[in-house]
XYZ file of C-alpha atoms in Angstrom:
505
model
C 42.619 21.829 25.041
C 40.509 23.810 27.392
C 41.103 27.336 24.999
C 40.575 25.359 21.969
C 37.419 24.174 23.581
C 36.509 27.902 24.746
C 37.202 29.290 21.458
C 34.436 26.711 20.105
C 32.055 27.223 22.472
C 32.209 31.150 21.554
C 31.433 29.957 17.767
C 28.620 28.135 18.851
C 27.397 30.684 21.126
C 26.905 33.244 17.894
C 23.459 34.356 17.124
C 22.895 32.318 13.946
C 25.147 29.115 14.856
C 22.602 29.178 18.430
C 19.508 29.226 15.845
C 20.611 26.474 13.770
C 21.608 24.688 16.720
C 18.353 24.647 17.964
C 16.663 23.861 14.894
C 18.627 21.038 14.641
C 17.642 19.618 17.393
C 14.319 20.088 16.711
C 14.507 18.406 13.400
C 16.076 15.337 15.255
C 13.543 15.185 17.819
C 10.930 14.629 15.128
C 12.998 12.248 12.773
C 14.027 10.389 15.482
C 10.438 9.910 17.178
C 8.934 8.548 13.401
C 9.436 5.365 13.051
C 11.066 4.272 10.278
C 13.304 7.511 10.223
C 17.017 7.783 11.315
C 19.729 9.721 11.908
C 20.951 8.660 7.963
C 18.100 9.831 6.434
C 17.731 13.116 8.323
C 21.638 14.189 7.356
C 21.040 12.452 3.709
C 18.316 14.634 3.440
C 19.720 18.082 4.842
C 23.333 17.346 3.407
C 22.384 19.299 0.148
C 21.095 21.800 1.986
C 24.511 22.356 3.726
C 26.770 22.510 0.700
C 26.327 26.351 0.573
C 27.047 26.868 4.357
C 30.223 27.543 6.219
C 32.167 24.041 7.046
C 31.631 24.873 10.530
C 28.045 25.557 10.482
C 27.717 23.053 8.529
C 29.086 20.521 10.537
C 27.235 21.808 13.749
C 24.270 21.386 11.984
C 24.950 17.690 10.530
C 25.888 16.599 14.078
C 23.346 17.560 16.629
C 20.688 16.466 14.282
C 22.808 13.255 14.717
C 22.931 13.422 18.577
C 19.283 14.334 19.111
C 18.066 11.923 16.478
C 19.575 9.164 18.868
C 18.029 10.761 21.357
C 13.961 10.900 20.412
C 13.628 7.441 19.220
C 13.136 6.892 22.987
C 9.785 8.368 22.770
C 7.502 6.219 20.283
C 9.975 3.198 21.892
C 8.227 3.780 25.169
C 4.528 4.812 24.512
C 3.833 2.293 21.714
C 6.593 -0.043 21.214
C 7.777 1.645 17.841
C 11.201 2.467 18.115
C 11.627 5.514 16.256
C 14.933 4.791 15.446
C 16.870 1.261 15.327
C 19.435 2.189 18.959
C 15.987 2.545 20.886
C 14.925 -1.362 19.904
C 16.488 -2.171 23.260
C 14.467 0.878 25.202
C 11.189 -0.587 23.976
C 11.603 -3.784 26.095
C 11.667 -1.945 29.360
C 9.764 0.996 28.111
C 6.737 0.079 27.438
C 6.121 -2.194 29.891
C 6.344 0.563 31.919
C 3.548 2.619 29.613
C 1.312 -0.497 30.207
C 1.744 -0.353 33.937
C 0.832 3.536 34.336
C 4.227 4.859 34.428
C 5.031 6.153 30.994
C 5.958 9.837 32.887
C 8.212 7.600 34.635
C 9.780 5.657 32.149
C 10.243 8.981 29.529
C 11.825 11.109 32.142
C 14.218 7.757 33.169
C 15.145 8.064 29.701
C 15.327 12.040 28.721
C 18.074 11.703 31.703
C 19.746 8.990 31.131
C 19.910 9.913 26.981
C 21.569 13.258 28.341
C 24.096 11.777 30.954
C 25.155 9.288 27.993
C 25.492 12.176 25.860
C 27.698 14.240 27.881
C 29.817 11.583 28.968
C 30.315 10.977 25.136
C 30.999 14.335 25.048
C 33.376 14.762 27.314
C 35.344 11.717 26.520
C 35.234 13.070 23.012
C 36.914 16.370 23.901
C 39.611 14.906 26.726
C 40.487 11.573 25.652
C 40.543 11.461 21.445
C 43.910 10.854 21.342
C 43.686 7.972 23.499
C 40.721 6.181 22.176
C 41.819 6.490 18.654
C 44.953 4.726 19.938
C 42.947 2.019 21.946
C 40.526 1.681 18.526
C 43.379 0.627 16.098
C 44.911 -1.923 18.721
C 41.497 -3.801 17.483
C 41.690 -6.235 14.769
C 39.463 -9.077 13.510
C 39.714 -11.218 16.505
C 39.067 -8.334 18.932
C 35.877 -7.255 16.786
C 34.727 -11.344 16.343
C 34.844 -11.672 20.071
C 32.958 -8.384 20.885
C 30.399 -9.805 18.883
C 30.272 -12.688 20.567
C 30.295 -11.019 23.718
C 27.317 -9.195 22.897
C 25.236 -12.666 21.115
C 25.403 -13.813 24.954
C 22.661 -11.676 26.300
C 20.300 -14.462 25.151
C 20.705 -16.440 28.129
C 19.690 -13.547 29.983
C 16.466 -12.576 28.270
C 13.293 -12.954 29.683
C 11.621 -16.206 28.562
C 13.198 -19.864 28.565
C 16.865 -19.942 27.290
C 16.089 -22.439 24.588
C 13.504 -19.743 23.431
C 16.351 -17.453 23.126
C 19.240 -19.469 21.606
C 16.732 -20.047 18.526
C 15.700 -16.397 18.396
C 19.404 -15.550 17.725
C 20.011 -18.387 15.554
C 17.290 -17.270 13.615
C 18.531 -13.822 13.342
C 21.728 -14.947 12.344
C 20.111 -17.002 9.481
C 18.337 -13.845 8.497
C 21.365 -11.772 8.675
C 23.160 -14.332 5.980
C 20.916 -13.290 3.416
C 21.986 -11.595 0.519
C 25.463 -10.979 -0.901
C 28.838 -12.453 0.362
C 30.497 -9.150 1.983
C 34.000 -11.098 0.833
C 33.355 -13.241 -1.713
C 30.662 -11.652 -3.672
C 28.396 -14.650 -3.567
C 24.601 -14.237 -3.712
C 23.184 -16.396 -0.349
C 19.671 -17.279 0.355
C 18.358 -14.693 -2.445
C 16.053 -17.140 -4.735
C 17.117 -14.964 -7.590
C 15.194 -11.867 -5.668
C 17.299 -8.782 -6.664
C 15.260 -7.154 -3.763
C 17.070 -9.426 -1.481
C 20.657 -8.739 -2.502
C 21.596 -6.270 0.285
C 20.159 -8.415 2.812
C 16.875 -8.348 5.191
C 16.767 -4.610 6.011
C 17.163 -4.086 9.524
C 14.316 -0.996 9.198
C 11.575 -3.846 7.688
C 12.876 -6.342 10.434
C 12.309 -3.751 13.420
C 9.226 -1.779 12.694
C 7.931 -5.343 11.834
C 8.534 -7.105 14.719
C 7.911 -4.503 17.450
C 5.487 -1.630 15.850
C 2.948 -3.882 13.756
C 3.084 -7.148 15.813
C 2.128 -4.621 18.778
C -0.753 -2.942 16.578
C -1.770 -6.511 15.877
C -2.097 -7.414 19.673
C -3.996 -4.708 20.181
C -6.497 -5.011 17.282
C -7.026 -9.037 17.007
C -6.481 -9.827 20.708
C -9.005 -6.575 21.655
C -7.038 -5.205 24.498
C -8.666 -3.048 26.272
C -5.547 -1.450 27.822
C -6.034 2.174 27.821
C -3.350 4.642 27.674
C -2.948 7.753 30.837
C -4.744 10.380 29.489
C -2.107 12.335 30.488
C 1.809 11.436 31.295
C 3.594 13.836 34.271
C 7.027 13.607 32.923
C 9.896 13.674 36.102
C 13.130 13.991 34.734
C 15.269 14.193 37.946
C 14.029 11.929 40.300
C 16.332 11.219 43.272
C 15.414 8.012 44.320
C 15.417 7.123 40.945
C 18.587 8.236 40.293
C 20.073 6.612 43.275
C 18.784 2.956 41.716
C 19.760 4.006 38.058
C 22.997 5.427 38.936
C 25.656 2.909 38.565
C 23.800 1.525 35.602
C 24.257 5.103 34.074
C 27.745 4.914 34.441
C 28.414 1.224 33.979
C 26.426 1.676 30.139
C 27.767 5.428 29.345
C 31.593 3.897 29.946
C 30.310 0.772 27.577
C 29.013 3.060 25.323
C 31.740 5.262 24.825
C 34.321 2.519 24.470
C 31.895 0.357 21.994
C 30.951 3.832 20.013
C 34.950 4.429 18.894
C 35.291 1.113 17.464
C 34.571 1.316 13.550
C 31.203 -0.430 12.372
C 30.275 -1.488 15.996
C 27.366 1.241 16.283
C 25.326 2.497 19.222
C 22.604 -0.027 18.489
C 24.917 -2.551 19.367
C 26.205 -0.452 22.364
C 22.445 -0.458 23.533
C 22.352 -4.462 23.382
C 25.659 -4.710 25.125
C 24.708 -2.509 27.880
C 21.767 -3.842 28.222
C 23.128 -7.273 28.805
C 25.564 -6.116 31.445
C 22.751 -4.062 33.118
C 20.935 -8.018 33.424
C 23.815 -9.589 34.757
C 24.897 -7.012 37.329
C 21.216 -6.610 38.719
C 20.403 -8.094 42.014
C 16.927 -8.542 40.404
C 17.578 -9.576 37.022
C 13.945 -11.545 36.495
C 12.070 -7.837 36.286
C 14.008 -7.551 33.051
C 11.891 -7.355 30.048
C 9.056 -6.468 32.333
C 8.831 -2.566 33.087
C 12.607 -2.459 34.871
C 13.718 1.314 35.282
C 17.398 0.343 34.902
C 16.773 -1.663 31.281
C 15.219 1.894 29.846
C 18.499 3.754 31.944
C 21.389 0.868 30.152
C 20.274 1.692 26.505
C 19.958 4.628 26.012
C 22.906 6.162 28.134
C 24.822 3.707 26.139
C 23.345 4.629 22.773
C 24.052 8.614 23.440
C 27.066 8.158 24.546
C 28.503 5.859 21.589
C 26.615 8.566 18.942
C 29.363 10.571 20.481
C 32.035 7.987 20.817
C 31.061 7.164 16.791
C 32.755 10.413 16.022
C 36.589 9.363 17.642
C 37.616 7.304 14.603
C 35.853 10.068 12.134
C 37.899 12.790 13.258
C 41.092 11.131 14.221
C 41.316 8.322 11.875
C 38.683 9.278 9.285
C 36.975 6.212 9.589
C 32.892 6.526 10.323
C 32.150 4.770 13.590
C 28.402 4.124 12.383
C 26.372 4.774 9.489
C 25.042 8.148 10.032
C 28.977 9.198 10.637
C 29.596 7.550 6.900
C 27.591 10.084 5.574
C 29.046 12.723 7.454
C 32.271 11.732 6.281
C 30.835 12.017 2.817
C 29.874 15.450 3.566
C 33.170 16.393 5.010
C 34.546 15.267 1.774
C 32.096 17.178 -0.382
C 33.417 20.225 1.081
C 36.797 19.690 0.728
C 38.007 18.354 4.245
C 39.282 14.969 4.836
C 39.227 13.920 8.303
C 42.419 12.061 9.303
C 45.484 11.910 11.861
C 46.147 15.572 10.422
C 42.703 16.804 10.765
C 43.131 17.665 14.721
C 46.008 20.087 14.023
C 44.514 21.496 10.330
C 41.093 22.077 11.262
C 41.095 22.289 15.210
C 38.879 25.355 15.488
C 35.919 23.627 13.631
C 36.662 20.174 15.334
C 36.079 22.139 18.799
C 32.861 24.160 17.236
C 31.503 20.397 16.351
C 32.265 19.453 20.113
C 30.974 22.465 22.013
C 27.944 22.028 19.794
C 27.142 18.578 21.241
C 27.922 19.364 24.248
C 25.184 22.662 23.831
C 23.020 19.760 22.367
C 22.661 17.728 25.391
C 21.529 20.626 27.955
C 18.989 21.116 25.083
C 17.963 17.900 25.334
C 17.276 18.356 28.604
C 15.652 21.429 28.265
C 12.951 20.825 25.349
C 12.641 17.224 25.399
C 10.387 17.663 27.915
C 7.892 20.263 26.296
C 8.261 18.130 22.549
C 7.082 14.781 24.756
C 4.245 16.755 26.346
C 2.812 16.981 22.635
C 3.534 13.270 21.441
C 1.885 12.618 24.305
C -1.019 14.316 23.671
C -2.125 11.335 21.611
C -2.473 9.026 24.088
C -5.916 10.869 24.254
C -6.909 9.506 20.755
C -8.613 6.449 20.446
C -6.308 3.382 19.487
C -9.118 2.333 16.563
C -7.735 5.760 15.030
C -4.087 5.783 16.658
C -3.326 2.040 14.797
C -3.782 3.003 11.698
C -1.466 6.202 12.193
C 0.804 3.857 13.533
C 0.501 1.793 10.740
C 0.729 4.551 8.045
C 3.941 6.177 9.310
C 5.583 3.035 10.008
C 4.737 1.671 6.119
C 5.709 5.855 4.956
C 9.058 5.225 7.071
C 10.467 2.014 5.855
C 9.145 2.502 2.395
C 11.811 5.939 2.952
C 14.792 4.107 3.497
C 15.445 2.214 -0.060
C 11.961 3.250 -1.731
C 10.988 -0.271 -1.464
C 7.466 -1.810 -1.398
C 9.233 -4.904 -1.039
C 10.399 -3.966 1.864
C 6.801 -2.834 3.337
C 5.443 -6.507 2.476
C 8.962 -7.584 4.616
C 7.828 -5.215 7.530
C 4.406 -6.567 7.115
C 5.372 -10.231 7.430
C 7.982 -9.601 10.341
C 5.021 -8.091 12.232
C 2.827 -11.145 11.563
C 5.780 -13.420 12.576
C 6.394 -11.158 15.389
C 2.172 -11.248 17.003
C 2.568 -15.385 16.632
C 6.251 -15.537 18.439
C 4.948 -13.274 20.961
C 1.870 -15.297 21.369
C 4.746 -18.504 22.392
C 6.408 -15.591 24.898
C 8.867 -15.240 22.299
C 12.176 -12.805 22.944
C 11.802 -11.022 20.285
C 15.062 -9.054 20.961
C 17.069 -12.000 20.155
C 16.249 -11.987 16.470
C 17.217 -8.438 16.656
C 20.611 -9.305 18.151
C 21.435 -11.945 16.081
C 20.600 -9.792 12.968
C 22.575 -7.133 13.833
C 25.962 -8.987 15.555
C 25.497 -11.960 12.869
C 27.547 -9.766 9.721
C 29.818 -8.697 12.207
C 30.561 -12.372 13.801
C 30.570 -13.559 10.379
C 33.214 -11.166 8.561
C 35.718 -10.704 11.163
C 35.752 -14.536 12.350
C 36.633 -15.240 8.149
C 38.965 -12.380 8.214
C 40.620 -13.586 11.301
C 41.078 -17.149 9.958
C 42.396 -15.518 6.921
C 44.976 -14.080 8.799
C 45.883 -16.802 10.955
C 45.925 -19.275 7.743
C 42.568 -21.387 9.209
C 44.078 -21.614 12.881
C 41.546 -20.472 15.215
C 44.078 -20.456 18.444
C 44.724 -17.060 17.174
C 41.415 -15.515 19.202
C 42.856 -17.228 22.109
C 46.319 -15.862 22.045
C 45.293 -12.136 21.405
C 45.465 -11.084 25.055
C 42.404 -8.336 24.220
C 40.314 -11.033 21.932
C 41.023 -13.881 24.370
C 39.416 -11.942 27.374
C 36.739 -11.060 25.988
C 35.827 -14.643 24.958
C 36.774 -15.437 28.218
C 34.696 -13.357 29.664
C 31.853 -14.013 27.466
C 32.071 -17.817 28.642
C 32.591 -16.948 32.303
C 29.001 -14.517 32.152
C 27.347 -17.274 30.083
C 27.550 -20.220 32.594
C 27.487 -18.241 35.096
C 23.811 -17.073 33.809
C 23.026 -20.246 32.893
C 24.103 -22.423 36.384
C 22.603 -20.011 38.357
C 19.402 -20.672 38.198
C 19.604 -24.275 38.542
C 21.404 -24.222 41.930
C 18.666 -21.823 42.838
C 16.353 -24.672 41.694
C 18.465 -27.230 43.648
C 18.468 -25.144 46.491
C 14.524 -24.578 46.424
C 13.985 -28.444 46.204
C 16.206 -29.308 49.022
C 14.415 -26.566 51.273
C 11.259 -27.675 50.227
C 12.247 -31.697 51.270
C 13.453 -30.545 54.595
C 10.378 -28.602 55.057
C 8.312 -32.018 54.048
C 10.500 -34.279 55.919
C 10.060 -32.003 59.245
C 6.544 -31.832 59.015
C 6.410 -35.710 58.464
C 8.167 -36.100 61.130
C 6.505 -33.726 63.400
């Protein structure tokens, strides 16, 4: 493993394969901090453009605009509360709380590190253990997938706001996500005869909505009169930082990694999960949602390190982990490859090119992140009477991109309405966003599972994998949910002993 690995580290090391590396991640850095532009759209884009390249090349190329793609929707997440790319939705809670509070150096260099360490543990969990996880990946079924999801739908009792607030946010994402046609019966839901809504409430429209205009809005109609650092020191290692982010790091790159190799689960959904189990483990869980250094650390460590993890099932199984890894696969097939159980013996050399690249790709992250920041940031010096309008533009310009739509820039313009009122109740947004996204997954795999079992449900419950994870998913949920009322029984009774002495006294 460790020659195969050298011998594709010395391909990557060549003059020209360096260069294209590093243009690469320079085109990632920039699709990933628009909003409105992904990882899909940057490979859809340069997949033509690869057809006359060397499969290896090739294939470098493809993937580190993948990795650093993840990587830069960070930015935008954190200074204005556009995620540049639909894995950094979770970034933005912590992030730019942290821009409002004068720490937006802070908060970027928080996640330039933790985006890397993700990355590499990816990495190296991609290189060591393939074999393994591609093993672990097909012992999941239906059940196993259904009670992932449901896993991850509990983080709404942990979000910041009342828990009512939040059940209804993720109910209401799950409504949205039923929209459109029946993934197994071919049925047309909730469309109103609206062809435009027959692949379902884009998930682009829903984010750039909720998070980029509502926030625009805010700033315009309420007149804040917030302004930005003029400047933004970025610190990426930071050692009593690291020392309070550091089992978070770990914790989320392990979730990320495990969540990235399972077909269809994505690293968005690794960067909810993590962030959930980044609440529940804190001592301090209330400064969630409210400029906490370990809620920018859980999502994107997780959401690097399943972009890597995405890739097990593509090269082992040849089955894309994610979306951007479907197209990939597409590629791989346009140029005559077909990625499979096979593929590690037939094509190890340019397997182990594609996995010293990434590896390359996160020290590079590290290395010019900080210099491409320093000239996003340079607009924090323009006027926000100019800035919201730029916001605006690239936001409509990106989600008009991803179906050429202008129905789905009057979507993004009514989720950002929707999301300035909801916020105005102290709304989690995030749940919407949850439900949206784990809703189609809930939904398909819980029917699939019943149609394997014949309608008998005790089937999730006597999967040993499926029925701990429900298990677990109960045991975090009342546990989140009692303990604040004993807290609230406990303040009471200290407060009537405190009374009751002082009456008596």
């Amino acid at each position: 493993m460790l020659e195969h690995f050298l011998g594709g580290l010395a391909v990557v090391l060549q003059p020209l394969n360096l260069l294209l590396l590093t243009s690469a991640v320079f085109i990632g850095f920039i699709g990933g901090a628009l909003p409105g532009i992904s990882g899909v759209i940057l490979v859809v884009i340069l997949l033509p453009v690869t057809y006359g390249m060397e499969p290896t090349t090739a294939f470098m190329l493809l993937t580190a605009i993948y990795g650093a793609t993840v990587f830069s929707g960070l930015i935008t997440a954190i200074l204005y509360r556009a995620p540049g790319t639909p894995e950094a939705v979770m970034t933005a809670f912590d992030g730019y709380p942290m821009t409002q509070q004068g720490q937006a150096g802070k908060a970027l260099g928080i996640g330039v590190l933790s985006s890397a360490i993700g990355g590499l543990v990816g990495t190296v969990a991609l290189i060591v253990f393939t074999p393994m996880l591609a093993t672990m990946a097909l012992r999941f079924s239906s059940p196993e997938y259904f009670a992932l999801a449901i896993l991850g739908l509990t983080v709404v009792a942990s979000l910041g706001g009342r828990l009512i607030y939040g059940l209804i946010g993720a109910a209401l994402g799950l409504l949205i996500a039923t929209v459109g046609i029946d993934p197994l019966t071919g049925t047309s839901r909730y469309t109103f005869d609206n062809l435009n809504l027959a692949e379902g409430v884009g998930l682009i429209p829903m984010i750039v909505g909720l998070f980029a205009i509502s926030e625009v809005m805010k700033r315009a109609l309420d007149q804040d009169s917030h302004q930005p650092l003029e400047k933004v020191r970025i610190k990426i290692f930071d050692l009593p930082i690291l020392r309070q982010i550091g089992g978070t790091l770990t914790r989320s790159s392990l979730i990320g990694v495990v969540t990235g190799i399972l077909p269809g689960i994505g690293a968005s959904t690794a960067a909810m999960v993590s962030y959930s189990e980044a609440v529940r483990w804190s001592k301090h869980p209330e400064t969630f949602g409210k400029g906490a250094p370990e809620g920018v650390a859980a999502p994107e460590s997780a959401n690097n390190a399943a972009a890597m993890g995405a890739l097990v099932p593509l090269f082992a199984l040849g089955i894309p982990g994610s979306g951007t890894t479907a197209v990939i696969l597409g590629a791989f097939i346009m140029h005559g490859l077909q990625p499979g159980p096979m593929f590690m013996i037939t094509s190890s050399d340019l397997i182990y090119a594609v996995f010293a690249g990434l590896f390359i790709v996160n020290f590079m992250i590290l290395l010019f992140s900080k210099p491409f920041i320093a000239l996003f940031t340079k607009l924090l010096n323009v006027p926000y009477s100019a800035l919201g309008p730029l916001i605006v533009m690239c936001c409509i310009v990106g989600t008009y991109s991803v179906r050429n739509s202008m129905f789905d820039v009057w979507l993004m313009l009514g989720f950002g309405v929707l999301g300035y009122l909801l916020e105005k109740l102290k709304f989690p947004l995030v749940s919407i966003i949850l439900g949206l996204v784990l809703g189609p997954i809930a939904e398909s795999e819980l029917r699939r599972t019943l149609s394997m079992s014949q309608g008998d449900p005790s089937i999730l419950f006597t999967r040993p994998i499926s029925a701990t994870l429900l298990a677990i998913a109960c045991l975090l949920l009342t546990i989140t949910i009692v303990t604040p009322l004993v807290k609230r029984l406990r303040s009471n009774r200290s407060t009537s002993l405190s009374s009751k002495q002082r009456s008596q006294s």
